[in-house]
């Protein structure tokens, strides 16, 4: 039965003490039953509400109603009860708010000994990394860097590089043409550049001699993808034009570049070759950096690995940029071009070019 205040009819100290005991045991018991914020508020109101709380009731029913001679005794006890009830209410409230903040602490607890969340670090793609490394070797020799568009005109990709219309050398370039261009003159037709060489022409149109540029970039050819071919790949082109540039400058430059890139003990070898825009032209091989030239599977037992094409700029090419100061009687130059994927594959021992394009993290993270 819930405690309720009743009028006193016996004001003897013993009776008063008994009434006090009853009330205290009731408040103690009710305080113990308080388990939440809501309980605690109801408990406070029941005992302490100014209007009709139990303290107010004992004030009215016990003290005010007490006959004069008993008022002192009753007053002392009512005061004592007030103190005790307030203490019980406060204690209950404190207990509830402690446990509320404790459970908040528990739920928001941070275990600083747990391992952190590791965010995987990105890495430069091996193709871009190789391309940047090649560019860096030439930048260190004073070359500047130029870029050009991947959609190029027939004129810049072929004609100004001394591939005349219908010349069979065009067939070696497996060109992807932009559709619907038939009504344009051939030289204006658009295609996906098959090499970075058109940027030689762009660079010479933009800058009079002397010039030294390297041109990293993406190129396209109608090749079926296999372990060594991809319809999209990357090249780094180089061009140096000045007075008195000779084939030995070309040899010295590329020999230095290959040593800087692959290590100072590689040797280079130049073979006669053909490109329409260079004369004479050469293919460059380096001693196999795996076996050191003794012969192994990588170099097909030859001791040499063929790496790039180069040559002296054909005077016919200068004709196309003559108006910008390129007079083949006064200046000469050399050019070279290399495939980035091929070099990256050789350098890192990768046997399938497709690995570069598949985005497999297990492959890529080896370059982190
Ligand atoms: N453009 C040639 C190719 O893609 C490479 C090259 C560049 C050769 C410059 C000579 C000089 O095959």
GROMACS .gro file of C-alpha atoms in nm, residues 148-167 169-178 186-203 205 215 217-222 231 233 235 237 275-278 317 320-321:
model
   67
  148UNK     CA    1   4.953   1.794  -7.793
  149UNK     CA    2   4.598   1.673  -7.861
  150UNK     CA    3   4.510   1.308  -7.902
  151UNK     CA    4   4.273   1.390  -8.187
  152UNK     CA    5   4.502   1.516  -8.458
  153UNK     CA    6   4.480   1.621  -8.822
  154UNK     CA    7   4.604   1.403  -9.104
  155UNK     CA    8   4.835   1.693  -9.189
  156UNK     CA    9   5.018   1.696  -8.855
  157UNK     CA   10   5.014   1.323  -8.790
  158UNK     CA   11   5.134   1.233  -9.142
  159UNK     CA   12   5.179   1.493  -9.412
  160UNK     CA   13   5.406   1.739  -9.230
  161UNK     CA   14   5.607   1.441  -9.108
  162UNK     CA   15   5.683   1.354  -9.467
  163UNK     CA   16   5.428   1.076  -9.509
  164UNK     CA   17   5.281   1.192  -9.840
  165UNK     CA   18   4.915   1.098  -9.913
  166UNK     CA   19   4.899   0.732 -10.018
  167UNK     CA   20   5.258   0.668  -9.914
  169UNK     CA   21   5.465   0.408  -9.477
  170UNK     CA   22   5.118   0.516  -9.357
  171UNK     CA   23   5.016   0.149  -9.359
  172UNK     CA   24   5.257   0.073  -9.077
  173UNK     CA   25   5.065   0.303  -8.845
  174UNK     CA   26   4.727   0.119  -8.826
  175UNK     CA   27   4.539   0.444  -8.796
  176UNK     CA   28   4.200   0.495  -8.633
  177UNK     CA   29   4.017   0.769  -8.825
  178UNK     CA   30   3.730   0.982  -8.701
  186UNK     CA   31   4.249   1.490  -9.671
  187UNK     CA   32   4.494   1.705  -9.474
  188UNK     CA   33   4.211   1.839  -9.250
  189UNK     CA   34   4.063   1.501  -9.167
  190UNK     CA   35   4.081   1.403  -8.801
  191UNK     CA   36   4.229   1.085  -8.661
  192UNK     CA   37   4.353   0.953  -8.329
  193UNK     CA   38   4.723   1.031  -8.335
  194UNK     CA   39   4.929   0.720  -8.400
  195UNK     CA   40   5.244   0.864  -8.243
  196UNK     CA   41   5.357   1.170  -8.048
  197UNK     CA   42   5.557   1.294  -8.348
  198UNK     CA   43   5.294   1.549  -8.464
  199UNK     CA   44   5.390   1.747  -8.153
  200UNK     CA   45   5.735   1.792  -8.315
  201UNK     CA   46   5.559   1.999  -8.581
  202UNK     CA   47   5.340   2.179  -8.326
  203UNK     CA   48   5.647   2.265  -8.117
  205UNK     CA   49   5.539   2.601  -8.530
  215UNK     CA   50   5.660   1.511  -7.544
  217UNK     CA   51   5.149   1.137  -7.433
  218UNK     CA   52   4.886   0.885  -7.529
  219UNK     CA   53   4.863   0.740  -7.879
  220UNK     CA   54   4.620   0.507  -8.058
  221UNK     CA   55   4.654   0.236  -8.318
  222UNK     CA   56   4.408  -0.016  -8.458
  231UNK     CA   57   4.513  -0.003  -7.910
  233UNK     CA   58   4.950   0.317  -7.534
  235UNK     CA   59   5.508   0.735  -7.602
  237UNK     CA   60   5.895   1.186  -7.812
  275UNK     CA   61   6.106   0.658  -9.060
  276UNK     CA   62   5.970   0.902  -9.318
  277UNK     CA   63   6.052   1.205  -9.103
  278UNK     CA   64   6.412   1.119  -9.013
  317UNK     CA   65   6.011   1.811  -9.246
  320UNK     CA   66   5.678   2.257  -9.339
  321UNK     CA   67   5.797   2.491  -9.060
   0.00000   0.00000   0.00000
